[in-house]
Short mmCIF file of C-alpha atoms and ligand atoms in Angstrom, two decimals:
data_model
loop_
_atom_site.label_atom_id
_atom_site.label_comp_id
_atom_site.label_asym_id
_atom_site.label_seq_id
_atom_site.Cartn_x
_atom_site.Cartn_y
_atom_site.Cartn_z
CA UNK J 1 0.00 0.00 0.00
CA UNK J 2 1.27 3.49 -0.80
CA UNK J 3 2.35 5.59 2.14
CA UNK J 4 0.54 8.94 1.69
CA UNK J 5 3.51 10.77 3.24
CA UNK J 6 5.76 9.41 0.52
CA UNK J 7 6.04 11.73 -2.48
CA UNK J 8 4.85 10.23 -5.73
CA UNK J 9 8.14 9.39 -7.42
CA UNK J 10 6.57 7.54 -10.30
CA UNK J 11 7.52 8.68 -13.75
CA UNK J 12 5.22 11.47 -14.98
CA UNK J 13 2.72 10.60 -17.69
CA UNK J 14 3.95 9.72 -21.11
CA UNK J 15 2.82 12.68 -23.17
CA UNK J 16 3.59 11.29 -26.60
CA UNK J 17 4.04 7.70 -27.65
CA UNK J 18 5.14 6.24 -30.90
CA UNK J 19 5.13 9.50 -32.85
CA UNK J 20 7.76 10.44 -35.43
CA UNK J 21 9.32 12.42 -32.64
CA UNK J 22 9.74 9.24 -30.60
CA UNK J 23 8.33 8.68 -27.14
CA UNK J 24 8.39 10.93 -24.14
CA UNK J 25 8.84 8.97 -20.93
CA UNK J 26 9.09 12.26 -19.02
CA UNK J 27 8.10 15.81 -19.90
CA UNK J 28 11.79 16.70 -20.19
CA UNK J 29 12.98 13.58 -22.00
CA UNK J 30 12.60 12.43 -25.60
CA UNK J 31 13.54 8.94 -26.73
CA UNK J 32 13.80 7.90 -30.34
CA UNK J 33 14.96 4.60 -31.85
CA UNK J 34 16.35 4.48 -35.35
CA UNK J 35 17.32 0.86 -36.07
CA UNK J 36 20.12 -0.10 -33.69
CA UNK J 37 20.56 3.45 -32.35
CA UNK J 38 18.54 4.89 -29.49
CA UNK J 39 18.76 8.63 -28.99
CA UNK J 40 17.88 9.97 -25.56
CA UNK J 41 17.46 13.73 -25.49
CA UNK J 42 17.10 16.05 -22.51
CA UNK J 43 14.86 18.86 -23.65
CA UNK J 44 14.09 21.34 -20.94
CA UNK J 45 16.08 24.06 -22.67
CA UNK J 46 14.44 26.93 -20.76
CA UNK J 47 15.99 25.62 -17.54
CA UNK J 48 19.22 24.50 -19.18
CA UNK J 49 18.10 20.87 -18.85
CA UNK J 50 18.13 21.02 -15.06
CA UNK J 51 17.26 17.58 -13.73
CA UNK J 52 14.36 16.67 -11.48
CA UNK J 53 14.43 13.43 -9.45
CA UNK J 54 11.51 12.17 -11.57
CA UNK J 55 13.78 12.53 -14.62
CA UNK J 56 16.34 10.23 -12.97
CA UNK J 57 13.64 7.61 -12.50
CA UNK J 58 12.60 7.98 -16.13
CA UNK J 59 16.23 7.64 -17.27
CA UNK J 60 16.53 4.45 -15.21
CA UNK J 61 13.42 3.03 -16.86
CA UNK J 62 14.77 3.77 -20.33
CA UNK J 63 18.22 2.34 -19.58
CA UNK J 64 16.85 -0.79 -17.93
CA UNK J 65 14.27 -1.38 -20.64
CA UNK J 66 16.51 -1.17 -23.69
CA UNK J 67 15.39 -3.32 -26.59
CA UNK J 68 17.91 -6.05 -27.46
CA UNK J 69 18.19 -4.57 -30.96
CA UNK J 70 19.75 -1.37 -29.56
CA UNK J 71 23.52 -1.44 -30.07
CA UNK J 72 24.37 2.20 -29.44
CA UNK J 73 22.70 4.83 -27.25
CA UNK J 74 23.33 8.54 -27.72
CA UNK J 75 22.71 10.73 -24.68
CA UNK J 76 22.31 14.31 -25.86
CA UNK J 77 20.56 17.54 -24.95
CA UNK J 78 18.81 20.40 -26.68
CA UNK J 79 19.90 23.98 -26.25
CA UNK J 80 23.06 25.74 -25.15
CA UNK J 81 23.76 23.51 -22.13
CA UNK J 82 23.89 19.75 -21.81
CA UNK J 83 22.55 20.06 -18.26
CA UNK J 84 22.74 22.53 -15.38
CA UNK J 85 22.49 19.62 -12.94
CA UNK J 86 20.00 19.15 -10.15
CA UNK J 87 16.96 21.39 -10.57
CA UNK J 88 17.71 23.67 -7.66
CA UNK J 89 14.01 24.24 -6.96
CA UNK J 90 13.97 20.88 -5.17
CA UNK J 91 16.52 22.08 -2.63
CA UNK J 92 15.31 25.67 -2.40
CA UNK J 93 13.68 24.90 0.94
CA UNK J 94 10.44 26.60 -0.10
CA UNK J 95 7.68 23.97 -0.36
CA UNK J 96 5.44 26.52 -2.13
CA UNK J 97 7.89 26.72 -5.03
CA UNK J 98 8.78 23.03 -5.12
CA UNK J 99 7.76 21.32 -8.37
CA UNK J 100 4.63 19.19 -7.96
CA UNK J 101 5.13 15.49 -7.49
CA UNK J 102 8.85 15.86 -6.84
CA UNK J 103 10.32 14.66 -3.57
CA UNK J 104 11.43 17.04 -0.85
CA UNK J 105 15.01 15.86 -0.48
CA UNK J 106 15.35 17.41 2.98
CA UNK J 107 12.20 15.66 4.17
CA UNK J 108 13.49 12.35 2.81
CA UNK J 109 16.83 12.87 4.55
CA UNK J 110 14.92 13.54 7.77
CA UNK J 111 13.55 9.99 7.68
CA UNK J 112 16.96 8.58 8.53
CA UNK J 113 20.07 7.56 6.67
CA UNK J 114 18.87 4.11 5.67
CA UNK J 115 15.55 5.21 4.20
CA UNK J 116 17.10 8.22 2.45
CA UNK J 117 19.85 6.03 1.01
CA UNK J 118 17.20 3.66 -0.37
CA UNK J 119 15.48 6.54 -2.16
CA UNK J 120 18.79 7.82 -3.54
CA UNK J 121 19.58 4.29 -4.77
CA UNK J 122 16.57 4.64 -7.10
CA UNK J 123 17.90 7.97 -8.37
CA UNK J 124 21.34 6.46 -8.95
CA UNK J 125 19.87 3.87 -11.31
CA UNK J 126 19.19 6.64 -13.83
CA UNK J 127 22.97 6.97 -14.14
CA UNK J 128 24.47 3.58 -13.32
CA UNK J 129 22.08 1.57 -15.50
CA UNK J 130 23.81 2.91 -18.63
CA UNK J 131 27.07 1.19 -17.66
CA UNK J 132 25.23 -2.07 -17.21
CA UNK J 133 23.41 -1.84 -20.54
CA UNK J 134 24.77 -4.02 -23.33
CA UNK J 135 24.65 -1.14 -25.78
CA UNK J 136 27.58 1.27 -25.97
CA UNK J 137 26.52 4.65 -24.64
CA UNK J 138 27.87 7.86 -26.18
CA UNK J 139 27.26 11.24 -24.56
CA UNK J 140 27.32 14.31 -26.83
CA UNK J 141 27.98 17.22 -24.50
CA UNK J 142 27.81 20.93 -25.23
CA UNK J 143 27.93 23.96 -22.97
CA UNK J 144 27.47 23.45 -19.26
CA UNK J 145 27.43 19.99 -17.72
CA UNK J 146 27.27 20.74 -14.03
CA UNK J 147 26.77 18.43 -11.05
CA UNK J 148 24.19 15.84 -12.06
CA UNK J 149 24.79 16.98 -15.67
CA UNK J 150 28.49 16.12 -15.40
CA UNK J 151 27.57 12.84 -13.70
CA UNK J 152 25.19 11.96 -16.53
CA UNK J 153 27.97 12.56 -19.05
CA UNK J 154 30.23 10.35 -16.93
CA UNK J 155 27.57 7.62 -16.96
CA UNK J 156 28.22 7.12 -20.67
CA UNK J 157 30.97 4.91 -22.07
CA UNK J 158 32.27 7.59 -24.44
CA UNK J 159 32.06 11.37 -24.45
CA UNK J 160 32.17 13.67 -27.46
CA UNK J 161 32.35 17.28 -26.28
CA UNK J 162 31.87 20.59 -28.03
CA UNK J 163 34.59 23.19 -27.76
CA UNK J 164 32.30 25.29 -25.54
CA UNK J 165 31.88 22.53 -22.94
CA UNK J 166 32.11 23.49 -19.28
CA UNK J 167 32.20 20.53 -16.94
CA UNK J 168 31.92 21.13 -13.21
CA UNK J 169 31.19 19.02 -10.15
CA UNK J 170 29.35 21.54 -7.97
CA UNK J 171 27.88 19.30 -5.30
CA UNK J 172 30.59 20.08 -2.75
CA UNK J 173 29.99 23.80 -3.26
CA UNK J 174 26.38 23.14 -2.19
CA UNK J 175 27.53 21.28 0.92
CA UNK J 176 26.93 17.89 -0.68
CA UNK J 177 28.92 15.22 -2.52
CA UNK J 178 28.44 13.74 -6.00
CA UNK J 179 26.07 10.82 -5.34
CA UNK J 180 24.70 9.86 -8.74
CA UNK J 181 27.31 7.30 -9.67
CA UNK J 182 29.82 9.92 -10.78
CA UNK J 183 32.63 9.38 -8.30
CA UNK J 184 33.81 6.04 -9.68
CA UNK J 185 34.08 7.01 -13.37
CA UNK J 186 35.60 10.36 -12.39
CA UNK J 187 38.31 8.76 -10.26
CA UNK J 188 39.00 6.01 -12.78
CA UNK J 189 39.40 8.61 -15.54
CA UNK J 190 41.43 11.30 -13.76
CA UNK J 191 42.72 9.64 -10.57
CA UNK J 192 41.81 10.44 -6.96
CA UNK J 193 43.94 13.57 -6.64
CA UNK J 194 42.52 15.40 -9.68
CA UNK J 195 39.03 14.16 -8.78
CA UNK J 196 39.34 15.63 -5.30
CA UNK J 197 40.53 18.93 -6.71
CA UNK J 198 37.67 19.11 -9.24
CA UNK J 199 34.99 18.21 -6.69
CA UNK J 200 36.34 20.40 -3.89
CA UNK J 201 36.75 23.50 -6.03
CA UNK J 202 33.78 22.97 -8.37
CA UNK J 203 35.78 24.70 -11.08
CA UNK J 204 34.96 24.47 -14.74
CA UNK J 205 36.89 22.09 -16.97
CA UNK J 206 36.94 23.18 -20.60
CA UNK J 207 37.15 21.06 -23.75
CA UNK J 208 40.94 20.97 -24.11
CA UNK J 209 41.51 19.99 -20.50
CA UNK J 210 38.67 17.44 -20.67
CA UNK J 211 40.36 15.63 -23.55
CA UNK J 212 43.83 15.89 -22.00
CA UNK J 213 42.55 14.51 -18.69
CA UNK J 214 40.67 11.64 -20.34
CA UNK J 215 37.24 13.02 -19.42
CA UNK J 216 36.32 13.33 -23.10
CA UNK J 217 37.27 11.16 -26.07
CA UNK J 218 37.28 14.06 -28.48
CA UNK J 219 36.45 17.76 -28.62
CA UNK J 220 35.04 19.36 -31.75
CA UNK J 221 33.65 22.75 -32.77
CA UNK J 222 30.10 23.19 -31.48
CA UNK J 223 28.56 22.98 -34.96
CA UNK J 224 30.30 19.64 -35.58
CA UNK J 225 29.09 17.93 -32.41
CA UNK J 226 26.19 16.15 -34.07
CA UNK J 227 28.15 15.02 -37.15
CA UNK J 228 31.11 13.81 -35.09
CA UNK J 229 28.80 11.88 -32.78
CA UNK J 230 27.11 10.33 -35.82
CA UNK J 231 30.54 9.33 -37.22
CA UNK J 232 31.46 7.70 -33.93
CA UNK J 233 28.14 5.87 -33.82
CA UNK J 234 28.73 4.62 -37.38
CA UNK J 235 32.21 3.39 -36.39
CA UNK J 236 30.75 1.54 -33.40
CA UNK J 237 28.08 -0.05 -35.58
CA UNK J 238 30.75 -1.14 -38.05
CA UNK J 239 32.47 -3.24 -35.36
CA UNK J 240 31.44 -6.92 -35.25
CA UNK J 241 28.35 -6.96 -33.03
CA UNK J 242 29.17 -9.88 -30.74
CA UNK J 243 32.70 -8.64 -30.11
CA UNK J 244 31.52 -5.14 -29.30
CA UNK J 245 28.86 -6.42 -26.90
CA UNK J 246 31.50 -8.55 -25.15
CA UNK J 247 34.06 -5.74 -25.06
CA UNK J 248 32.14 -3.28 -22.91
CA UNK J 249 31.67 -5.48 -19.81
CA UNK J 250 35.18 -6.88 -20.22
CA UNK J 251 36.82 -3.44 -20.17
CA UNK J 252 34.55 -2.18 -17.41
CA UNK J 253 35.42 -5.13 -15.19
CA UNK J 254 39.14 -4.47 -15.81
CA UNK J 255 38.86 -1.32 -13.67
CA UNK J 256 38.04 -3.16 -10.46
CA UNK J 257 38.62 -6.91 -10.95
CA UNK J 258 41.72 -8.61 -9.61
CA UNK J 259 44.20 -9.84 -12.21
CA UNK J 260 43.17 -13.50 -12.13
CA UNK J 261 39.46 -12.67 -12.38
CA UNK J 262 40.13 -10.38 -15.33
CA UNK J 263 42.31 -12.94 -17.10
CA UNK J 264 39.55 -15.51 -16.67
CA UNK J 265 37.01 -13.05 -18.06
CA UNK J 266 39.26 -12.41 -21.09
CA UNK J 267 39.77 -16.08 -21.91
CA UNK J 268 36.16 -17.12 -21.30
CA UNK J 269 34.87 -14.24 -23.40
CA UNK J 270 37.32 -15.16 -26.13
CA UNK J 271 36.30 -18.80 -26.04
CA UNK J 272 32.66 -17.82 -26.58
CA UNK J 273 33.57 -15.49 -29.45
CA UNK J 274 35.88 -18.06 -31.07
CA UNK J 275 33.12 -20.65 -30.91
CA UNK J 276 30.72 -18.22 -32.58
CA UNK J 277 33.22 -17.34 -35.29
CA UNK J 278 34.00 -21.03 -35.83
CA UNK J 279 30.33 -21.88 -36.18
CA UNK J 280 29.85 -19.04 -38.64
CA UNK J 281 32.80 -20.25 -40.72
CA UNK J 282 31.49 -23.81 -40.71
CA UNK J 283 28.04 -22.65 -41.74
CA UNK J 284 29.57 -20.51 -44.46
CA UNK J 285 31.46 -23.53 -45.84
CA UNK J 286 28.36 -25.66 -46.01
N1 LIG P 1 17.97 24.48 -11.54
C1 LIG P 1 16.87 25.18 -11.87
N2 LIG P 1 16.86 26.15 -12.80
C2 LIG P 1 18.02 26.39 -13.43
C3 LIG P 1 19.20 25.69 -13.16
C4 LIG P 1 19.16 24.68 -12.15
N3 LIG P 1 20.20 23.93 -11.83
N4 LIG P 1 20.19 26.17 -13.94
C5 LIG P 1 19.64 27.11 -14.70
N5 LIG P 1 18.33 27.27 -14.39
C6 LIG P 1 17.38 28.21 -14.97
C7 LIG P 1 17.70 29.64 -14.51
O1 LIG P 1 17.09 29.90 -13.25
C8 LIG P 1 17.10 30.44 -15.63
O2 LIG P 1 15.72 30.51 -15.44
P1 LIG P 1 14.93 31.89 -15.78
O3 LIG P 1 15.12 32.10 -17.25
O4 LIG P 1 13.53 31.57 -15.38
O5 LIG P 1 15.58 32.94 -14.96
C9 LIG P 1 17.34 29.57 -16.87
O6 LIG P 1 17.56 28.25 -16.37
C10 LIG P 1 18.57 29.97 -17.66
O7 LIG P 1 19.66 30.05 -16.75
P2 LIG P 1 20.76 31.21 -16.86
O8 LIG P 1 20.10 32.49 -17.25
O9 LIG P 1 21.54 31.20 -15.59
O10 LIG P 1 21.59 30.65 -18.09
P3 LIG P 1 23.12 30.83 -18.42
O11 LIG P 1 23.32 30.18 -19.73
O12 LIG P 1 23.54 32.25 -18.24
O13 LIG P 1 23.89 29.99 -17.27
C11 LIG P 1 24.37 28.04 -15.96
C12 LIG P 1 23.80 28.59 -17.27
C13 LIG P 1 25.87 28.33 -15.86
C14 LIG P 1 24.12 26.54 -16.02
C15 LIG P 1 23.68 28.68 -14.74
O14 LIG P 1 22.27 28.68 -14.94
C16 LIG P 1 23.97 27.98 -13.44
O15 LIG P 1 25.02 28.17 -12.84
N6 LIG P 1 23.01 27.15 -12.97
C17 LIG P 1 23.11 26.45 -11.71
C18 LIG P 1 24.06 25.25 -11.85
C19 LIG P 1 24.16 24.46 -10.55
O16 LIG P 1 24.72 24.91 -9.58
N7 LIG P 1 23.57 23.24 -10.55
C20 LIG P 1 23.59 22.36 -9.44
C21 LIG P 1 24.75 21.39 -9.62
S1 LIG P 1 24.99 20.36 -8.22
C22 LIG P 1 23.99 19.01 -8.50
O17 LIG P 1 23.61 18.69 -9.60
C23 LIG P 1 23.63 18.35 -7.19
C24 LIG P 1 23.41 16.89 -7.23
O18 LIG P 1 23.50 16.18 -8.21
C25 LIG P 1 23.06 16.26 -5.93
#
């Protein structure tokens, strides 16, 4: 039974379904599948794609419900900024101005660490589920990607950034910490020392530094962001499908697995792929 004191965190109504414009699992989110490519677009341009907790739940649903035919996901955003991070109205402390249906994060925290952590775990899925998806996830990032916006970019496997990109982890500046799955990819990309500096200062990282530090795969002029992303998607689709699907979990596990576990994962993955290739050759000969 629903606890009436619990905010309704269900995903807002789908406002369009199956149109040419794709589906809309959240008022600020558009999802469109074109063959093996799923494009997920943040489109609350007026608020610089600031993110509400309900958006995180909608992102989790999309990531966890990917069709098996999807091989590449593009995470992108309309407007000048990829995302200004958490919609600050939910922490403004003024219930009158709080968006309807969104949780009061302070009230949730007041219920105790365990209960609050459970709620946040649901929010985290909107970020972490992309790493677990079989499809390769590419973020195309322009303008500001702040806080939750930066963490969403970090949730992708690859990042193409525009030359106007401004990445910043601002949670610490608000008296908080990054809690949407961003700490692990950040540290694995730039190391603990640079990660601490970026989070503690909240400073902006531009395109050149992002590429040099490994936060972005490539930086391109703003008007080439879409075309470069499309080229990268085409290159990913050109890779043999089974090998690419096996590659992502193998490389991700290399970050944290011990050497023996990783070696086993390599050889077992290879054995499966070799068997598949062998069967294909045999079938081809027949
Ligand atoms: N929440 C709600 N509204 C936001 C917003 C946010 N995070 N960021 C921007 N907006 C709104 C502005 O209020 C403004 O609305 P109005 O037109 O109604 O005044 C509109 O979006 C456009 O914003 P700006 O005029 O400021 O646009 P800009 O291009 O000059 O600047 C910006 C863009 C640098 C992103 C600036 O808006 C900004 O600094 N925003 C706040 C960023 C921030 O601190 N986010 C929180 C990060 S921490 C986090 O995300 C916490 C977490 O995960 C737990």
